[in-house]
PDB file of C-alpha atoms in Angstrom:
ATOM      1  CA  UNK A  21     106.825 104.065 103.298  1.00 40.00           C
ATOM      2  CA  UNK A  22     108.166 103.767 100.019  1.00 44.00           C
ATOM      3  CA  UNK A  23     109.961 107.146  98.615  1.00 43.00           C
ATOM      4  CA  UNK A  24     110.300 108.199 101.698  1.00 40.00           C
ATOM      5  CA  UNK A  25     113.005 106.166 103.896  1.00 40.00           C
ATOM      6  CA  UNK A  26     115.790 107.488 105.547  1.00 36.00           C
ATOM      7  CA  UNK A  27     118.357 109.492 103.708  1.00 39.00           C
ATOM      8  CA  UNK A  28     121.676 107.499 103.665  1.00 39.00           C
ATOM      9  CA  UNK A  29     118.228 110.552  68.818  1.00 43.00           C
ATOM     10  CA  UNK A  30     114.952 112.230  69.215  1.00 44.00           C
ATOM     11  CA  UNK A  31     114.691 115.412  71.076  1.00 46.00           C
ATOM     12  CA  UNK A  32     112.791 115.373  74.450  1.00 44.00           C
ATOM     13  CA  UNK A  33     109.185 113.876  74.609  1.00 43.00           C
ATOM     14  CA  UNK A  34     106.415 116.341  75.067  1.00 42.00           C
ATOM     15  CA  UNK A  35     105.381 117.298  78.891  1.00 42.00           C
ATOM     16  CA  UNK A  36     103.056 115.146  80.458  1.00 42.00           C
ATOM     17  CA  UNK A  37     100.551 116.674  82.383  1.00 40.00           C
ATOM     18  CA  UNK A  38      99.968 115.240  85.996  1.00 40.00           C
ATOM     19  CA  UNK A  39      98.766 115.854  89.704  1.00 35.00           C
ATOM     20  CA  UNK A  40     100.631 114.729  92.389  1.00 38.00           C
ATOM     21  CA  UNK A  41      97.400 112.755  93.480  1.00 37.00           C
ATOM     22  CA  UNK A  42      95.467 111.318  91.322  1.00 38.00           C
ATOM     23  CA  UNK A  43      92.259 108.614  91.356  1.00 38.00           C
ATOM     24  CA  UNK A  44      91.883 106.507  88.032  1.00 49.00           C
ATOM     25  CA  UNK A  45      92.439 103.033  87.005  1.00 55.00           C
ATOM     26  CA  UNK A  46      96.342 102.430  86.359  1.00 68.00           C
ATOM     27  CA  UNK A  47      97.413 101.361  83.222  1.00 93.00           C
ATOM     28  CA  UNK A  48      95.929  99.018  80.738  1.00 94.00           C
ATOM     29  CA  UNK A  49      98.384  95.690  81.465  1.00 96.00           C
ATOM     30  CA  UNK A  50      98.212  96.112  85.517  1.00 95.00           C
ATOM     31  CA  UNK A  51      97.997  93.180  87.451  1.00 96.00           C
ATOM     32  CA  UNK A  52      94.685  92.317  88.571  1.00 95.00           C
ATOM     33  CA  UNK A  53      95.175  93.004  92.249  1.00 94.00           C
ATOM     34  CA  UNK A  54      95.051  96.676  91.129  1.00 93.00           C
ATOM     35  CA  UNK A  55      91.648  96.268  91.286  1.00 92.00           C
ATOM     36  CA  UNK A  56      92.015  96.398  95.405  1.00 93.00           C
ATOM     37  CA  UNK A  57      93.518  99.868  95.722  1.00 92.00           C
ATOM     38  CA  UNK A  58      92.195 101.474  92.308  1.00 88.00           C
ATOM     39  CA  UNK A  59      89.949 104.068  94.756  1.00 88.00           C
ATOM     40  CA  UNK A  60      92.982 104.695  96.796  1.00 88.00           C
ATOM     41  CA  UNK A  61      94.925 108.144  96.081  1.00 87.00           C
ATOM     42  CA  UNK A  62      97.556 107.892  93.655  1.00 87.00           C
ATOM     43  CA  UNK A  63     101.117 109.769  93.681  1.00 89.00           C
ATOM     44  CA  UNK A  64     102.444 109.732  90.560  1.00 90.00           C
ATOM     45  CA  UNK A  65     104.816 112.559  90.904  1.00 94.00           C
ATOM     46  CA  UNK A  66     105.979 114.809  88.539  1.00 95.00           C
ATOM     47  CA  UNK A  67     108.291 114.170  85.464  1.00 94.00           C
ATOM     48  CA  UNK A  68     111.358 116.136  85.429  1.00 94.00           C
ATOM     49  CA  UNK A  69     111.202 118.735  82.181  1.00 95.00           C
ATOM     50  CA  UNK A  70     114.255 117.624  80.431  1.00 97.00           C
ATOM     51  CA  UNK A  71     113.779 114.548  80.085  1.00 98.00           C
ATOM     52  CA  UNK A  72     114.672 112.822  76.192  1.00 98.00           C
ATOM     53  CA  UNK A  73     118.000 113.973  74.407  1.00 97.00           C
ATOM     54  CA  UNK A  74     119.552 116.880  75.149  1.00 98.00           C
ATOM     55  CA  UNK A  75     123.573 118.278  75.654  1.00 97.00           C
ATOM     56  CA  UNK A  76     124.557 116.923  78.526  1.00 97.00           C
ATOM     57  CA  UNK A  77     127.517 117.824  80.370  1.00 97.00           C
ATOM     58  CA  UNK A  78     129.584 115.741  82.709  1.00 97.00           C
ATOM     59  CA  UNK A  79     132.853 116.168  85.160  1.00 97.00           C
ATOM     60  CA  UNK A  80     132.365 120.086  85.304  1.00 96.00           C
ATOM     61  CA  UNK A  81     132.872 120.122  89.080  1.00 93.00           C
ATOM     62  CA  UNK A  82     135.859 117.519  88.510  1.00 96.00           C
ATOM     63  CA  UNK A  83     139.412 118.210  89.177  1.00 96.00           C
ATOM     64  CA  UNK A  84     141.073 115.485  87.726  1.00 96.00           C
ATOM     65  CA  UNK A  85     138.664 114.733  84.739  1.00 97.00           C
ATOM     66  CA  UNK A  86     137.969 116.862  81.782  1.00 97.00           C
ATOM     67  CA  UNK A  87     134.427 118.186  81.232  1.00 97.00           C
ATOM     68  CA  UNK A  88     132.363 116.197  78.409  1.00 97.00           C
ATOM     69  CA  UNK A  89     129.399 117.796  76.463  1.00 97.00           C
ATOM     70  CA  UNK A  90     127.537 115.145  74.146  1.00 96.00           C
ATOM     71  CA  UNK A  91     123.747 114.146  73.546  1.00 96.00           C
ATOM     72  CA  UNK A  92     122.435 112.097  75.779  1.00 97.00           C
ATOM     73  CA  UNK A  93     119.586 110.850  78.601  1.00 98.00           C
ATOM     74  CA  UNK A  94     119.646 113.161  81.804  1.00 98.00           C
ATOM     75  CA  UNK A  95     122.294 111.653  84.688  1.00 97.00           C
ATOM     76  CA  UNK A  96     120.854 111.223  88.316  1.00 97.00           C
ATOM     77  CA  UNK A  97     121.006 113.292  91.446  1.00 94.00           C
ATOM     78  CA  UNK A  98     122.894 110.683  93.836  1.00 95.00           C
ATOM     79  CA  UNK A  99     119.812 109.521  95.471  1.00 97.00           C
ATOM     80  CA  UNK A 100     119.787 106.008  95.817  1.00 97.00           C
ATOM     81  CA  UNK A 101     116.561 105.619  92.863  1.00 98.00           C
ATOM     82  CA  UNK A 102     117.735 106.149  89.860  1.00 98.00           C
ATOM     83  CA  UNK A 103     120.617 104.740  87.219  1.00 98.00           C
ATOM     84  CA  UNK A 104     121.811 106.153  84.200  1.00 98.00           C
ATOM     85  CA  UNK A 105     124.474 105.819  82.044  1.00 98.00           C
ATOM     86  CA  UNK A 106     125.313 109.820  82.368  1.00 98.00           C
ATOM     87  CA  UNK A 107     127.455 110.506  84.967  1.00 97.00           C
ATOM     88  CA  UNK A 108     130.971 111.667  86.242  1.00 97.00           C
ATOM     89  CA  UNK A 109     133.614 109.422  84.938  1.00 96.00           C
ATOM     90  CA  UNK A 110     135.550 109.091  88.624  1.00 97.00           C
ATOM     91  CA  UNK A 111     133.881 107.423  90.490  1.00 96.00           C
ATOM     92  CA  UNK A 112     135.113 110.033  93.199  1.00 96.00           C
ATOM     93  CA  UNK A 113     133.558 112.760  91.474  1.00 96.00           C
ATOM     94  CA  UNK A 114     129.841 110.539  91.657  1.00 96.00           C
ATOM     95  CA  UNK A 115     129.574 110.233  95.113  1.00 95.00           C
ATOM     96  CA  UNK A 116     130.313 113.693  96.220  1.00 94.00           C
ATOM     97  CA  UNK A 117     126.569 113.983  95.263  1.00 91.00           C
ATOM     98  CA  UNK A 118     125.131 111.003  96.808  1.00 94.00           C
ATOM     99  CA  UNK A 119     125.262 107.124  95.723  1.00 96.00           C
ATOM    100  CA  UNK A 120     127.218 105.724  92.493  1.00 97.00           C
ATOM    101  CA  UNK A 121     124.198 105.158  90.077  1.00 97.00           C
ATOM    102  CA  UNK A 122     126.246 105.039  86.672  1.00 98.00           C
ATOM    103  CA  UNK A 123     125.716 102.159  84.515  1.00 98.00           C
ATOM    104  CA  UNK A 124     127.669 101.061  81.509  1.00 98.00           C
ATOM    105  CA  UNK A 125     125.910 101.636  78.288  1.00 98.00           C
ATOM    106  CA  UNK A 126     123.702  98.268  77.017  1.00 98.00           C
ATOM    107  CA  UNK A 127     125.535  96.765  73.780  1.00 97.00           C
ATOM    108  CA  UNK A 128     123.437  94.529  71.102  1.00 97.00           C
ATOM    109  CA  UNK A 129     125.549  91.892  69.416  1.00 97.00           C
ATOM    110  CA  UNK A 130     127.007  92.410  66.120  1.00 95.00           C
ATOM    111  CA  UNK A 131     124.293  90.406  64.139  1.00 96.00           C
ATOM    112  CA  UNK A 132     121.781  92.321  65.087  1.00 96.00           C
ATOM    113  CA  UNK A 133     120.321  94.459  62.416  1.00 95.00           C
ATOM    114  CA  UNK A 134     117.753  96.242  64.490  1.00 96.00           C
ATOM    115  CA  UNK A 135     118.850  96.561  67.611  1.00 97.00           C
ATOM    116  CA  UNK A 136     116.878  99.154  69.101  1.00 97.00           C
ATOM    117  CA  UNK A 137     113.688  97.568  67.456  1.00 97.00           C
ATOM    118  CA  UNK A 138     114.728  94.505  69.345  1.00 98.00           C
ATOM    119  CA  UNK A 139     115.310  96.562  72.480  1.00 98.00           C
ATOM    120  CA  UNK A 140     111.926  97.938  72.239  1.00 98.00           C
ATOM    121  CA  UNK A 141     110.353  94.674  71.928  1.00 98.00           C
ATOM    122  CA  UNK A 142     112.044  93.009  75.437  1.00 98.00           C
ATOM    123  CA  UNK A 143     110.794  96.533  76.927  1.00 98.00           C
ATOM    124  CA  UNK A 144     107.178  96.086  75.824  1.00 98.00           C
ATOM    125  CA  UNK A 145     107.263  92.156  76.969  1.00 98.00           C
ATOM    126  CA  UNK A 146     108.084  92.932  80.571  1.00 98.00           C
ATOM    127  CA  UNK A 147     105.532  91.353  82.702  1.00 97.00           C
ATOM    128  CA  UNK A 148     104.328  93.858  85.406  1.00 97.00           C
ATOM    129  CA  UNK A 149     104.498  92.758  88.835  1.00 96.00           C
ATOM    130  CA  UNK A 150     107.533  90.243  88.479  1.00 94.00           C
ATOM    131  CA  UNK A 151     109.451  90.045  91.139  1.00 94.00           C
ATOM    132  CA  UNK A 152     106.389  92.188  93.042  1.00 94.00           C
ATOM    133  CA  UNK A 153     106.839  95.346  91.370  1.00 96.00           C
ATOM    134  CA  UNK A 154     105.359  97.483  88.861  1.00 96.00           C
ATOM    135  CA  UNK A 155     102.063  95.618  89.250  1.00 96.00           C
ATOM    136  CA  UNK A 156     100.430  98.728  88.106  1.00 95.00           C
ATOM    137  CA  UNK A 157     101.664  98.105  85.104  1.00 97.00           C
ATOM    138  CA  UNK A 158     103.270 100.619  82.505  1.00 98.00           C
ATOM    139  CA  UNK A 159     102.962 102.332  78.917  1.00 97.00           C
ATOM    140  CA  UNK A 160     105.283 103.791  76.236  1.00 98.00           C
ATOM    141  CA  UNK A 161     104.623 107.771  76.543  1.00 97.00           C
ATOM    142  CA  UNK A 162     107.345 108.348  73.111  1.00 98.00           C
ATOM    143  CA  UNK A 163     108.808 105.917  70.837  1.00 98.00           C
ATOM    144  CA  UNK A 164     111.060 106.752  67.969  1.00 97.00           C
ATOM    145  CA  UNK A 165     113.553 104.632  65.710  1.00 96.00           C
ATOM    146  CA  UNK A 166     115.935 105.857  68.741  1.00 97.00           C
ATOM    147  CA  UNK A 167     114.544 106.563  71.785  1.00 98.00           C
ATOM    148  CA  UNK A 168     112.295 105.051  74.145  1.00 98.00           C
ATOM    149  CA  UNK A 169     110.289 106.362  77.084  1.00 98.00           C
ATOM    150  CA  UNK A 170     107.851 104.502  79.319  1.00 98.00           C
ATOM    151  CA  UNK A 171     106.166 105.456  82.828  1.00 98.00           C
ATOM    152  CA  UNK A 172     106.113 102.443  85.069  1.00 98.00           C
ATOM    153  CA  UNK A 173     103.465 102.250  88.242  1.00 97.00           C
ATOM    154  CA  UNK A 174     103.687 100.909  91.883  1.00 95.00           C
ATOM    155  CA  UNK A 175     101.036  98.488  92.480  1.00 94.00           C
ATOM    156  CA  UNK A 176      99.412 100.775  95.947  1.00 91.00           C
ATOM    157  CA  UNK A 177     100.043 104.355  95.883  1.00 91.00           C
ATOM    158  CA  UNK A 178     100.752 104.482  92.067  1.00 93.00           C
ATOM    159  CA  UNK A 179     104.472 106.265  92.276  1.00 94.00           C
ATOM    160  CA  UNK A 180     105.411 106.583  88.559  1.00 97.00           C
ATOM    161  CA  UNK A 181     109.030 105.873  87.215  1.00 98.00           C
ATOM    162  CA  UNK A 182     110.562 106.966  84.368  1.00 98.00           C
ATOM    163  CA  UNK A 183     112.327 104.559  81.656  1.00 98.00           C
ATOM    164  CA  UNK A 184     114.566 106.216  78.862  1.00 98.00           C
ATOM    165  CA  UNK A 185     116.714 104.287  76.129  1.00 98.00           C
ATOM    166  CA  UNK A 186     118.022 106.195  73.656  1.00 98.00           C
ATOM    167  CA  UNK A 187     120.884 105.277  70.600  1.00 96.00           C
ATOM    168  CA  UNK A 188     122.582 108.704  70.525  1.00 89.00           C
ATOM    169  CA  UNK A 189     125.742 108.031  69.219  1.00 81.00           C
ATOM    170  CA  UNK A 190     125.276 105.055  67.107  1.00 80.00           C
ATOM    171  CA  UNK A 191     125.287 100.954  67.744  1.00 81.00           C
ATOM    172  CA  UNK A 192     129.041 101.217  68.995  1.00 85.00           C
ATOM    173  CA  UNK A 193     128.647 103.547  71.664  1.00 91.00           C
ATOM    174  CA  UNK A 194     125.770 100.587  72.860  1.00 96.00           C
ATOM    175  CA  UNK A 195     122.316 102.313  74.212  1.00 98.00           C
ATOM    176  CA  UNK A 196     122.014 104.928  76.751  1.00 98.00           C
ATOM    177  CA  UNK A 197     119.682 104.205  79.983  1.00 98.00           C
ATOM    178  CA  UNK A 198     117.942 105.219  82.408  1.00 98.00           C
ATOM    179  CA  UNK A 199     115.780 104.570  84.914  1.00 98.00           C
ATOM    180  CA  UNK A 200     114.416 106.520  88.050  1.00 98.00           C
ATOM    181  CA  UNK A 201     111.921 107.275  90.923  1.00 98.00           C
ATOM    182  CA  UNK A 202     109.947 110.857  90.518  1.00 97.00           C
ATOM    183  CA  UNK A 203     109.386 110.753  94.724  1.00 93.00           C
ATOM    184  CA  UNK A 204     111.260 110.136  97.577  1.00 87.00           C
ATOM    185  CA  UNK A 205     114.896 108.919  99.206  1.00 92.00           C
ATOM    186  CA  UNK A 206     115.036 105.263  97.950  1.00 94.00           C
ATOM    187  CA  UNK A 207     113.172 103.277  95.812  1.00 96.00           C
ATOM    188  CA  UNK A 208     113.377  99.887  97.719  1.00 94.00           C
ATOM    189  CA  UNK A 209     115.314  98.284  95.023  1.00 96.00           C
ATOM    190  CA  UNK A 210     112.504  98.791  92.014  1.00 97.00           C
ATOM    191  CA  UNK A 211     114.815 100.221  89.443  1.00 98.00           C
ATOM    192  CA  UNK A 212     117.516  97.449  89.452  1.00 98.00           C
ATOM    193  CA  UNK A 213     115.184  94.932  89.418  1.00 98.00           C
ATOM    194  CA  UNK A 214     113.009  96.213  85.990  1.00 98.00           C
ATOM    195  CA  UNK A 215     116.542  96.914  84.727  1.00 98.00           C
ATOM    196  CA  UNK A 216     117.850  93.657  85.354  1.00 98.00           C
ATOM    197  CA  UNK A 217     114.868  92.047  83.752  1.00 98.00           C
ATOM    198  CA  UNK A 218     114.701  93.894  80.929  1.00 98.00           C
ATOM    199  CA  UNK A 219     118.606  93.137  80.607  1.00 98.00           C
ATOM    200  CA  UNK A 220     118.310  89.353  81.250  1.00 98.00           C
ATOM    201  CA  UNK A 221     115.716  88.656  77.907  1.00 98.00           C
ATOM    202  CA  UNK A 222     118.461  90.994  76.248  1.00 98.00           C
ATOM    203  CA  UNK A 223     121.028  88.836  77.730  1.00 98.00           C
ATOM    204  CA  UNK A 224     119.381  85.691  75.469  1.00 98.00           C
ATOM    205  CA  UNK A 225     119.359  86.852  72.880  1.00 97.00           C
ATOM    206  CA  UNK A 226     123.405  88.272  73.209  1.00 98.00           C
ATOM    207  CA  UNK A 227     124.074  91.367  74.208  1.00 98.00           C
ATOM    208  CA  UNK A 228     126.245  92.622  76.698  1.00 98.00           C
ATOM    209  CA  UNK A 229     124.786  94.116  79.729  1.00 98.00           C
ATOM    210  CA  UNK A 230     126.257  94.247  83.110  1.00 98.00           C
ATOM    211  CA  UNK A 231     123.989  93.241  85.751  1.00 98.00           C
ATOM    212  CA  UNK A 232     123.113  95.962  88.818  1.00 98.00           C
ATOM    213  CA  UNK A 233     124.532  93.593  91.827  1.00 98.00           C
ATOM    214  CA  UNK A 234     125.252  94.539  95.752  1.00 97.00           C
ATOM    215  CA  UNK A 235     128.900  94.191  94.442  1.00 97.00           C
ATOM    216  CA  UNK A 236     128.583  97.270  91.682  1.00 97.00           C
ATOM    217  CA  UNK A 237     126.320  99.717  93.512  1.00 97.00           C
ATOM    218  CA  UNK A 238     127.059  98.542  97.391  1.00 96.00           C
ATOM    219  CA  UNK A 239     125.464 102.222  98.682  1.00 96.00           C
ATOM    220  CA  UNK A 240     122.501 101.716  96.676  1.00 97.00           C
ATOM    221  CA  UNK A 241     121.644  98.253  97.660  1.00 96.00           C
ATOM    222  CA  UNK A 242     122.047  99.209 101.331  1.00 95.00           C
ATOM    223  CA  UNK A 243     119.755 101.967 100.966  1.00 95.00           C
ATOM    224  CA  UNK A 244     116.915  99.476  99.668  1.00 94.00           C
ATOM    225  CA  UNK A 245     117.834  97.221 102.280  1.00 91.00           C
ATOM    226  CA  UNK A 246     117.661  99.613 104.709  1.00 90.00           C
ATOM    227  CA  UNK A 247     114.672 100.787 103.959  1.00 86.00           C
ATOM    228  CA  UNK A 248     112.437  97.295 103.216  1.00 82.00           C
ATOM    229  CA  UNK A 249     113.587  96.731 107.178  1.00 81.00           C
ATOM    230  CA  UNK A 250     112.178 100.288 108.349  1.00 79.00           C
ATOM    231  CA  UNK A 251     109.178  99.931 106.094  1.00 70.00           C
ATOM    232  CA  UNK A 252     105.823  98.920 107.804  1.00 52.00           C
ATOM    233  CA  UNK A 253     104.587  97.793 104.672  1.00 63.00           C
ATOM    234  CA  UNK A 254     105.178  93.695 105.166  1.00 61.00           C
ATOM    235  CA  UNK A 255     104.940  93.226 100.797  1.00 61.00           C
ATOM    236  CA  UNK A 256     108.062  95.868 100.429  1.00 62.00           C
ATOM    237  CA  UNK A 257     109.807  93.040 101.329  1.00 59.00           C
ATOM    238  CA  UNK A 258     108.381  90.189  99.431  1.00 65.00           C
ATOM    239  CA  UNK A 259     110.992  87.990  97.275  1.00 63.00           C
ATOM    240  CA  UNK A 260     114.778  89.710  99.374  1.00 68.00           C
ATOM    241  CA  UNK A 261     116.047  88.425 101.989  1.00 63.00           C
ATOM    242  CA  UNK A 262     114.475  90.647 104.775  1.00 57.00           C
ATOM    243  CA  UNK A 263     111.054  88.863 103.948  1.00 60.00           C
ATOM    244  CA  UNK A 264     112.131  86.443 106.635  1.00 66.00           C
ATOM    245  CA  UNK A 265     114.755  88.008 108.508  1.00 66.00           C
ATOM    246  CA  UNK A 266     115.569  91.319 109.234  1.00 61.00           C
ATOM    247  CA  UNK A 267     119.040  93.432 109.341  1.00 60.00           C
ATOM    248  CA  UNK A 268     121.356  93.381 112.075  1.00 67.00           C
ATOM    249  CA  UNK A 269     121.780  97.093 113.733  1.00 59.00           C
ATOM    250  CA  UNK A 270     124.123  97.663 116.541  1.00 61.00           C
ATOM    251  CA  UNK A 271     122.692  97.744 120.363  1.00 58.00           C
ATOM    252  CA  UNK A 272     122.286 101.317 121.685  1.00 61.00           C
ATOM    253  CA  UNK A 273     123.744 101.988 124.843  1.00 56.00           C
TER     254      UNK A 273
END
């Protein structure tokens, strides 16, 4: 159980041809307990097809907020698996869909004459399987002087997420992001963790990036939780606080 818990500029990058199921080694940096399920069937999902830079529109069901068209990384669907920074501005608006998965923009410091090169750079120096996830690793798909994509792999059943950054509207509007499961309800927590790793090296090096916490996305975090204690799969819940204790559900009857 991992996608499937209870429910609660540069242009695009090319398609990328997949299966659903595939068998092949995962990708080059994967941790070498890979090497246990590599012969197991793989779910990678599929990509959505507009993904990279595009018009995006936001707040055109909204009745209190003006619609906004701009360029931009594709928003989220409400599910609790995804963040991006496109989304309705009221929060009100947000959760008539689902969850609240917007996240403020990511904003190098002033002195920083490249940031997106240094971006890139904390990106490709994540270590796959920190914090016991990704540890099939990943790989950059596109990479331009402003945008970023890179497919990230579960360690098992090889469920692929996709990573965008993108600097659409220049270093003041900060760098777009997102980040998001291809299968399933949840994602047991994966995508704040790689974002809040990724955003803790940029953190060092000072820029401003608000960190994904129980206290901004409460609905999300529940769903993870929520899932890691359905989940028969003991390593789901390896390094959070249900590996030794489980949540507290009110008696029936």
């Amino acid at each position: 159980l991992r996608r499937e818990a209870l429910p609660p500029g540069g242009g695009p990058p090319p398609a990328v041809a997949s299966s659903p199921i595939r068998r092949a080694g995962a990708f080059d940096n994967a941790i070498p307990e890979y090497a246990s399920y590599v012969d197991k069937a793989k779910r990678r999902g599929t990509p959505p097809k507009d993904l990279g830079v595009l018009k995006r529109t936001i707040n055109e069901q909204s009745i209190d907020a003006d619609p906004v068209t701009f360029s931009g990384l594709r928003g989220c669907d409400g599910k609790p698996n995804c963040f991006s920074t496109t989304g309705d501005s009221l929060l009100e608006d947000r959760i008539l869909t689902g969850v609240d998965t917007l996240i403020s923009p990511w904003r190098p410091p002033a002195d920083d004459p490249a940031p997106f090169k240094t971006l890139a750079s904390a990106v490709k120096e994540y270590k796959p399987g920190q914090s016991f996830i990704d540890g099939g690793g990943f790989a950059v798909v596109k990479e331009t002087d402003s945008y970023l994509y890179v497919q990230f792999e579960a360690l098992k059943k090889g469920y692929i997420d996709d990573v965008e950054f993108a600097m659409a509207g220049g270093r003041e509007q900060g760098i777009q992001v997102r980040s998001s499961s291809r299968v399933g309800q949840t994602d047991f927590g994966v995508n704040a963790i790689r974002l809040n790793a990724i955003a803790a090296s940029l953190r060092a090096k000072g820029w401003a990036i608000d960190e994904i916490t129980p206290k901004t996305h409460q609905d999300y975090f529940y769903a993870a939780d929520d899932a890691r204690d359905q989940t028969f799969d003991k390593d789901r819940r390896k390094g959070t606080e249900m590996e030794n204790g489980r949540m507290d559900r009110p008696a029936i009857g």
